[in-house]
Short mmCIF file of C-alpha atoms and ligand atoms in Angstrom, two decimals:
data_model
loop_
_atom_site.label_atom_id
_atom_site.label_comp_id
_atom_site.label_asym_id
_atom_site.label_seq_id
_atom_site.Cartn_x
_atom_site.Cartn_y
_atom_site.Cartn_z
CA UNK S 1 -71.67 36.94 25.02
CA UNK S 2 -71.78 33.50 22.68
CA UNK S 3 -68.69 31.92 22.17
CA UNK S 4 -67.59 30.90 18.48
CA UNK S 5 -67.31 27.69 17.86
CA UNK S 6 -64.81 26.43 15.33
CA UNK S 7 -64.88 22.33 13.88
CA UNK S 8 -61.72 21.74 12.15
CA UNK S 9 -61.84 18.16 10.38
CA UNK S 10 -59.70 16.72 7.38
CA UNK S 11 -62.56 17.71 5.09
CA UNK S 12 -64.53 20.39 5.73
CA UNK S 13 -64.21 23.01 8.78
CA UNK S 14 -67.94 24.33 10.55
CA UNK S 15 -68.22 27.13 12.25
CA UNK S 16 -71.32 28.38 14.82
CA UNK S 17 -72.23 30.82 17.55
CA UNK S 18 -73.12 28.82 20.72
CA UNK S 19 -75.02 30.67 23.46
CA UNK S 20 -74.87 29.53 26.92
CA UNK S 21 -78.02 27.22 26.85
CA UNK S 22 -75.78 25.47 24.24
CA UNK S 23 -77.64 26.88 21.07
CA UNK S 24 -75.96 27.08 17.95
CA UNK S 25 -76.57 29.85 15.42
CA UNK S 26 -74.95 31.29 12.16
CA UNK S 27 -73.97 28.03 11.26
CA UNK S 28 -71.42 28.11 8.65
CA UNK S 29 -69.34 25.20 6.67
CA UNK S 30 -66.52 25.78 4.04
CA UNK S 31 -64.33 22.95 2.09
CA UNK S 32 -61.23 21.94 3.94
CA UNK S 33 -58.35 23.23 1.87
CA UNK S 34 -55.83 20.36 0.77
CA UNK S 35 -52.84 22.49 -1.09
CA UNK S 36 -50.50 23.43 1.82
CA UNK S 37 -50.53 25.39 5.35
CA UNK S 38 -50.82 29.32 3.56
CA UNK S 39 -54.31 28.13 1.61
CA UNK S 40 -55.32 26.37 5.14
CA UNK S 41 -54.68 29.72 6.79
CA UNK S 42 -56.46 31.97 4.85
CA UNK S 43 -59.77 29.95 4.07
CA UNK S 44 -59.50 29.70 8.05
CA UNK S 45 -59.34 32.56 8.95
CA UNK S 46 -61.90 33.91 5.84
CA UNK S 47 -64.30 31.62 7.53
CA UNK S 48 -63.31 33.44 11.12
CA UNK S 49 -63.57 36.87 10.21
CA UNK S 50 -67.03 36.12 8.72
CA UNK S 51 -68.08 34.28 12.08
CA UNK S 52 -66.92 36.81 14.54
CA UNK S 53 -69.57 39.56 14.53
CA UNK S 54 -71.46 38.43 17.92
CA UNK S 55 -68.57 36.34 19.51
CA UNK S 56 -66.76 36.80 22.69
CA UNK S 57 -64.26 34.18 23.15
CA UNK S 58 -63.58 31.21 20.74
CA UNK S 59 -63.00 27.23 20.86
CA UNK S 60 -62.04 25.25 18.59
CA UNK S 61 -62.24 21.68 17.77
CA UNK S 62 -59.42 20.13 15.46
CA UNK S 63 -58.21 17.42 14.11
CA UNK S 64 -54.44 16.21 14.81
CA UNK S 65 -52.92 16.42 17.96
CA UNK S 66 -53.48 19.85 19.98
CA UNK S 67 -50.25 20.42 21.92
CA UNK S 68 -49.19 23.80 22.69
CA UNK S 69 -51.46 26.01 20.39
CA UNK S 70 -50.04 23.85 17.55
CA UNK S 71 -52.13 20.97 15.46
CA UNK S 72 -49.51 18.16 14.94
CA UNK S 73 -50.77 15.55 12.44
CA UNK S 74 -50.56 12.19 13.47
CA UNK S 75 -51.64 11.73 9.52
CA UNK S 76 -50.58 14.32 7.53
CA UNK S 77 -52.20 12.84 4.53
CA UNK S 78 -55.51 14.13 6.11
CA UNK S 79 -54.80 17.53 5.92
CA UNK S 80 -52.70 17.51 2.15
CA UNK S 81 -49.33 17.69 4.06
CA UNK S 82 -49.79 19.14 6.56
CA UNK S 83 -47.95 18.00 9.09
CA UNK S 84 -47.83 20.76 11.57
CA UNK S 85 -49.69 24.00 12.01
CA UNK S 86 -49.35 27.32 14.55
CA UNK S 87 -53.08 27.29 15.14
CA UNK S 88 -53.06 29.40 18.49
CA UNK S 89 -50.98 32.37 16.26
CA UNK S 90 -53.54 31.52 13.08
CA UNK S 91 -56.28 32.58 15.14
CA UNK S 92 -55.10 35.34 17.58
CA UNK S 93 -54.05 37.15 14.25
CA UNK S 94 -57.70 37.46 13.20
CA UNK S 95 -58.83 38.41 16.54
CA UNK S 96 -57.46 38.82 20.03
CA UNK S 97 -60.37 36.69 21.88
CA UNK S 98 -59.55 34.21 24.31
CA UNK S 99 -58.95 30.96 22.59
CA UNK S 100 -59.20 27.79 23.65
CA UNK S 101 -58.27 24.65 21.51
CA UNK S 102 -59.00 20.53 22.15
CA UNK S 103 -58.91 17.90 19.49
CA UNK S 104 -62.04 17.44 17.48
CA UNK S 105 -63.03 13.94 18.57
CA UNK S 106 -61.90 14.68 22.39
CA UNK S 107 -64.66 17.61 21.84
CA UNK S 108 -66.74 15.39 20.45
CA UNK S 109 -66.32 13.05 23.16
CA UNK S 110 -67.18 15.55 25.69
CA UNK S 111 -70.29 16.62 24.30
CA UNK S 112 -71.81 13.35 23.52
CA UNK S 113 -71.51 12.21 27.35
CA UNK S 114 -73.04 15.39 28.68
CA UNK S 115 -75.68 14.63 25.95
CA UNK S 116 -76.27 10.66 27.47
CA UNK S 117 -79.95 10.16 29.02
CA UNK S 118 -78.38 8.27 31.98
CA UNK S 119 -76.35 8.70 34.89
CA UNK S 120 -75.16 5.09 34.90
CA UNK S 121 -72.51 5.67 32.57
CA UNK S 122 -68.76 6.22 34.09
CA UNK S 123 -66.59 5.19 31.23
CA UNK S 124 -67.08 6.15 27.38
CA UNK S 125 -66.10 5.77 24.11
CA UNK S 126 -66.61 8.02 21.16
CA UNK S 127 -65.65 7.28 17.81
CA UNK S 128 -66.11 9.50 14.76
CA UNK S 129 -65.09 7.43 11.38
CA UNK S 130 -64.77 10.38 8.90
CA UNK S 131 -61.70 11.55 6.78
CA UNK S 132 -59.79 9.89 9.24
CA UNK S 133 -60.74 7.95 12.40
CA UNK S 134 -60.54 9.81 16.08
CA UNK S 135 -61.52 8.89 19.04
CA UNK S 136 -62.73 10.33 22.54
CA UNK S 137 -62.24 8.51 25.71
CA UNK S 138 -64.53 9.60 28.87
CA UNK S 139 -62.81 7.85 32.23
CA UNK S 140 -64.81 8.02 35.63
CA UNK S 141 -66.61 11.02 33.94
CA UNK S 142 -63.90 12.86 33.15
CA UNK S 143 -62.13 13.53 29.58
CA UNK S 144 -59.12 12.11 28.76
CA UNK S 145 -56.57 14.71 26.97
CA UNK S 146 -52.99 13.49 28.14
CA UNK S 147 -50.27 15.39 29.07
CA UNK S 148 -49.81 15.75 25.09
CA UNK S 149 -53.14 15.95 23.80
CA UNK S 150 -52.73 12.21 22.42
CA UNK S 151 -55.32 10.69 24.65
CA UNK S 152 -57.72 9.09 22.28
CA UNK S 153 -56.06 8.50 18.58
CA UNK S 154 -57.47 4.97 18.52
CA UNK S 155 -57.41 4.87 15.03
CA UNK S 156 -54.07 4.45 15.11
CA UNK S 157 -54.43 0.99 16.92
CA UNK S 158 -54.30 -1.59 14.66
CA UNK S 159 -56.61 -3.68 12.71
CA UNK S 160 -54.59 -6.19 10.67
CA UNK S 161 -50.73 -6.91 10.40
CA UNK S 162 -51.15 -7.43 6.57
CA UNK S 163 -53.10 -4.04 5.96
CA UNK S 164 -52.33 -0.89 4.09
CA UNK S 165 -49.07 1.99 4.70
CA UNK S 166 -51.01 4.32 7.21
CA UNK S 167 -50.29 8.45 7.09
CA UNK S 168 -48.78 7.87 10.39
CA UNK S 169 -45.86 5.44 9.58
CA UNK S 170 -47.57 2.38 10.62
CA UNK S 171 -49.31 -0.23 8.29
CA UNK S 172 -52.71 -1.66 9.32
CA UNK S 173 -54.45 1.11 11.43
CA UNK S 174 -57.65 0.96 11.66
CA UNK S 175 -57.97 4.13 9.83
CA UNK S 176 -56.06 2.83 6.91
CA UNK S 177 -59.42 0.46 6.53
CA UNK S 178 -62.29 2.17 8.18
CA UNK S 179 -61.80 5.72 7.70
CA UNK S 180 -63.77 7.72 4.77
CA UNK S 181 -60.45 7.74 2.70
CA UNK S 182 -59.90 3.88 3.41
CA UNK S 183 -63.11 2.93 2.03
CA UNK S 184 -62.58 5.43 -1.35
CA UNK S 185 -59.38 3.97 -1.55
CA UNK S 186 -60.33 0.41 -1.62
CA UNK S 187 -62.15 1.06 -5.00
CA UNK S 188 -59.13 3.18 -6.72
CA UNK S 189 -58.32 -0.29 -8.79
CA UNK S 190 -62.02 -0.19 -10.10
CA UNK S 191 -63.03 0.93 -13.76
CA UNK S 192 -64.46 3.99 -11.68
CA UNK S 193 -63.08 4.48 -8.39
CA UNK S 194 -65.70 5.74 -6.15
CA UNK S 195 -65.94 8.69 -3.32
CA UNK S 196 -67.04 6.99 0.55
CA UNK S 197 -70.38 7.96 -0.41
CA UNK S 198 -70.63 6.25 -3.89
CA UNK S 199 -69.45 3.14 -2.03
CA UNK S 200 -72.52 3.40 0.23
CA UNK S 201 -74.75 4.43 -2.56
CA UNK S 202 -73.62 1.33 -4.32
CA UNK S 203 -73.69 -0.85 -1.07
CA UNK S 204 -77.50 0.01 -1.07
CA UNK S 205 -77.65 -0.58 -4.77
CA UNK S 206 -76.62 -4.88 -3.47
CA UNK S 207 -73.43 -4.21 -4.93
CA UNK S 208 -71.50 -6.91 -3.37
CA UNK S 209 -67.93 -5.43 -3.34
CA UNK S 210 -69.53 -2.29 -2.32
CA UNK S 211 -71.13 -3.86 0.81
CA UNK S 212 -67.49 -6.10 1.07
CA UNK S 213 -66.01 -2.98 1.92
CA UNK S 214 -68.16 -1.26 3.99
CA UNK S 215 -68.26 -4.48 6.08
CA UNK S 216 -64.50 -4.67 6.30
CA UNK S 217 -64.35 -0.80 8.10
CA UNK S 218 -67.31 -1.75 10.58
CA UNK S 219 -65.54 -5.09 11.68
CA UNK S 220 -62.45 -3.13 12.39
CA UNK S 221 -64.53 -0.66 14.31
CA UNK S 222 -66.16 -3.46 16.33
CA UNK S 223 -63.00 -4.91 17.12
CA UNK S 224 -61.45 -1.91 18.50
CA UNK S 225 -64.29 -1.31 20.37
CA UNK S 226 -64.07 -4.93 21.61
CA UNK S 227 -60.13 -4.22 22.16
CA UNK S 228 -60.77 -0.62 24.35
CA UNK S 229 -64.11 -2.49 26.17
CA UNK S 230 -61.19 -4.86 27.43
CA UNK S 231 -58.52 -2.13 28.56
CA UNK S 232 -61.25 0.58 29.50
CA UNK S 233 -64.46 -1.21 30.87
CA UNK S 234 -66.08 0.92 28.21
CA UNK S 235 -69.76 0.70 29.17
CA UNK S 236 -71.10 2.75 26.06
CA UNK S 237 -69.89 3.74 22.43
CA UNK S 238 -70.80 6.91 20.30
CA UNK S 239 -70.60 6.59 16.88
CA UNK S 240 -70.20 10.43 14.71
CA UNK S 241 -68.46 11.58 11.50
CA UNK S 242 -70.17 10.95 7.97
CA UNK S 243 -68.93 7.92 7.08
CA UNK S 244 -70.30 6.74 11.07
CA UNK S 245 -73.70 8.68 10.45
CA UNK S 246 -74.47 7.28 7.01
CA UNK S 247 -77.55 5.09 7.15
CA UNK S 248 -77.05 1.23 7.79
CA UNK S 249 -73.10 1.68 9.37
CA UNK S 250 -74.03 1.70 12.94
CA UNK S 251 -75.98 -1.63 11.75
CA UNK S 252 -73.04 -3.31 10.19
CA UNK S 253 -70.62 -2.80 13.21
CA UNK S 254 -73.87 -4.45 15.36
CA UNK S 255 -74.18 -6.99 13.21
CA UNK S 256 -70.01 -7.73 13.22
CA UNK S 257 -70.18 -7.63 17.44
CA UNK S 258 -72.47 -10.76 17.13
CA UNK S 259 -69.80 -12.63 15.70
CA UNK S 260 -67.69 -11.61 19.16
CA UNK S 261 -67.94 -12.93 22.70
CA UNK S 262 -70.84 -10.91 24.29
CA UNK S 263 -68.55 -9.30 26.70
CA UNK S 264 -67.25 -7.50 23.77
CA UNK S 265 -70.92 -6.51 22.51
CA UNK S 266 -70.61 -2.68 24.20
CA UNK S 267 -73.31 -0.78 23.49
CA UNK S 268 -73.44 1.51 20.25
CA UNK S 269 -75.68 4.58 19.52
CA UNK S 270 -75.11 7.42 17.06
CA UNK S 271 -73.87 10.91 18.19
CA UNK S 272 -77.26 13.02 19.88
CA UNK S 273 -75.38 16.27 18.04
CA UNK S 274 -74.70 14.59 14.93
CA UNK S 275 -72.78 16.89 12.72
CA UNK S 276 -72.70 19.37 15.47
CA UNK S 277 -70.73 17.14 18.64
CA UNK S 278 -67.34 18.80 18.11
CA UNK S 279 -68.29 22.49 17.85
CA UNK S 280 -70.59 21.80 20.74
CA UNK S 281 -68.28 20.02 22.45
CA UNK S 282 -65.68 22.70 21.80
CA UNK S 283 -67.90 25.43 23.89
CA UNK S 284 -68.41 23.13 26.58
CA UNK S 285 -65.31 22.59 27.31
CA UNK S 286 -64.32 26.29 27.26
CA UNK S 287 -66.85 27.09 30.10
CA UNK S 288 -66.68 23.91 32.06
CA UNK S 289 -62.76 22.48 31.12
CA UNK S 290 -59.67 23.54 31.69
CA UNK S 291 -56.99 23.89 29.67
P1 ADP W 301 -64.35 15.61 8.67
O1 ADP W 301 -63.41 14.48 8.48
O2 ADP W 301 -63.87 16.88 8.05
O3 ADP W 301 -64.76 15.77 10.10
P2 ADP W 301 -66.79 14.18 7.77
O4 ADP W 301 -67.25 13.72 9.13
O5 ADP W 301 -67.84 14.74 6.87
O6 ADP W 301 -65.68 15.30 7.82
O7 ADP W 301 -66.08 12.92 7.08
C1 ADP W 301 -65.55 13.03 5.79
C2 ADP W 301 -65.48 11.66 5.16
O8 ADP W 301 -66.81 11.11 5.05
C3 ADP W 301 -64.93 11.69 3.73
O9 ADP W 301 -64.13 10.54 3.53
C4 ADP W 301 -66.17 11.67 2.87
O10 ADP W 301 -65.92 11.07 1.61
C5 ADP W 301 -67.11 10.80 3.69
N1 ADP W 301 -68.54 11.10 3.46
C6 ADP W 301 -69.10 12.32 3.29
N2 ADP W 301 -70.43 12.22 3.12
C7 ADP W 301 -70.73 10.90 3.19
C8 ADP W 301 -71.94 10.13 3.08
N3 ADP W 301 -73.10 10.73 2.86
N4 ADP W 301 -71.87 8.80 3.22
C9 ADP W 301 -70.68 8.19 3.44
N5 ADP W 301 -69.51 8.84 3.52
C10 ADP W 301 -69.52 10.18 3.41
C1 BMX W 302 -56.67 11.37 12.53
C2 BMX W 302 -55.99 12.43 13.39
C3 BMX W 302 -56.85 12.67 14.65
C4 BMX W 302 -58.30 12.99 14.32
C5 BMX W 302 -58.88 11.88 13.44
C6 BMX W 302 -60.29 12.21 12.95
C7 BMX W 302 -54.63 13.97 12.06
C8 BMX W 302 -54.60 15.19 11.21
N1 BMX W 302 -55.82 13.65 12.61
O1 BMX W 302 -56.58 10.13 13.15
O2 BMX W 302 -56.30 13.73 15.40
O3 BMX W 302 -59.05 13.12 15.50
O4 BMX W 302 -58.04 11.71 12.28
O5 BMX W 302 -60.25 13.45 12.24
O6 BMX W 302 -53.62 13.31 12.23
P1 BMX W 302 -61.27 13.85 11.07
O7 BMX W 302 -60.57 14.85 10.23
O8 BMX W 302 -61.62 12.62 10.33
O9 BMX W 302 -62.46 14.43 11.77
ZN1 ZN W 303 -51.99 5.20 11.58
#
């Protein structure tokens, strides 16, 4: 039987069939809702009910924290409020499958290092910059969850003292400057504030204050790669999420890691999966993790 495989992210939630050569099919994506838990429900489990013909078991990928069949927000702002959600119960009431649930970038994570063309690797880093910014961390080859599903939420390290109110309390995360939303915020003061793609579109465009910003959230990234190289011995870093993906971002954050000390010049390549890392990583870890 294939597994379902569910991607739950701050702006849009995918959905696939994975078989068990890892092969995704009936690939579907839907808008993530923003106006309260009951519309979150229902367009998730629309989007399940529509998936299931064919499944046998399901995983899902989320963002927030995953503790105890709930999704706790570390940023509720990413989810339009929501700060926590009975996911496990969301799900079993659309079908009775066994479930199994990890945080999206932690899936990520997981998928990305089974996906590395070298056994030399030990200790990795994935980061997805997207509506928010998440993190996976892979330690002597094995995925870091925690005992409360935190493991990981390096964007809420911080970047700068003097930086902007983050959705989890704190000011200057790196998300609150590198994240999707961070970098359409930073143009909210302009005659026409512009989405994270405009931003880009205008960065390409040699649109100075476009690029400015841009620049700012790959900085932060290489410095918290530079920071979690230093804790971690972080020999390699995997960069996913749209904002990571777009063209000329994993350029930017090489280009900021040549103003740092080469020891702090880790290695950065973009996710093998691309869009598809989390739900992959999701069904992995249902037949290989445990939970
Ligand atoms: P999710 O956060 O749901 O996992 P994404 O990885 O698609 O979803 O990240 C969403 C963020 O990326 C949003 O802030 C969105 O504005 C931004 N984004 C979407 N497409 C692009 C693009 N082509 N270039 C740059 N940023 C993008
Ligand atoms: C936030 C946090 C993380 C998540 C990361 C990326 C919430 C709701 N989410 O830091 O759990 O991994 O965003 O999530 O607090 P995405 O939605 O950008 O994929
Ligand atoms: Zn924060």
């Amino acid at each position: 039987g294939k597994c379902l495989a569910v991607d739950i992210g701050g702006s849009k939630i995918a959905s696939a069939l994975v078989d068990k050569e890892g092969q995704l099919s009936d690939r579907r994506q839907i808008i993530t809702p923003h106006s309260g838990a009951a519309a979150f429900a229902s367009s998730l489990q629309q989007l399940l009910r529509d998936s299931l013909p064919g499944a046998t078991s399901i995983a899902v990928a989320s963002t927030g924290i995953i503790r105890q069949g709930r999704l706790v927000a570390l940023n509720p702002a990413n989810l339009g409020g929501i700060a926590n959600f009975p996911l496990a119960a969301t799900i079993e009431r659309v079908s009775k499958l066994p479930c199994t649930l990890l945080n999206d970038a932690q899936a990520a994570a997981w998928a990305e290092y089974q996906a590395l063309q070298t056994c030399d690797v030990d200790n990795m880093l994935f980061i997805t910059v997207s509506t928010g910014v998440g993190g996976g961390i892979i330690l002597n080859r094995a995925l870091q969850t925690g005992n409360n599903g935190l493991s990981g939420h390096i964007g809420h390290m911080l970047a700068d003292l003097q930086g902007p109110l983050c959705g989890c309390g704190r000011y200057g995360c790196v998300e609150s400057i590198a994240s999707g939303t961070a970098i359409a915020a930073a143009t909210r003061q302009w005659p026409v504030p512009l989405t994270a793609a405009g931003v880009f579109a205008q960065a390409s465009a040699q649109h100075q204050p476009a690029s400015a910003i841009i620049d700012r959230s790959a900085s932060a990234i290489a410095r918290l790669i530079a920071d979690l190289t230093m804790a971690l011995d972080i020999q390699r870093v995997v960069i996913g999420g749209s904002v990571g993906l777009a063209p000329g971002y994993l350029a930017r954050i090489s280009a900021a890691q040549q103003h740092l000390p080469a020891i702090c010049r880790t290695p950065v390549q973009p996710a093998f999966h691309r869009q598809d890392s989390g739900l992959l990583g999701a069904a992995l870890w249902a037949t290989q993790g445990f939970c």
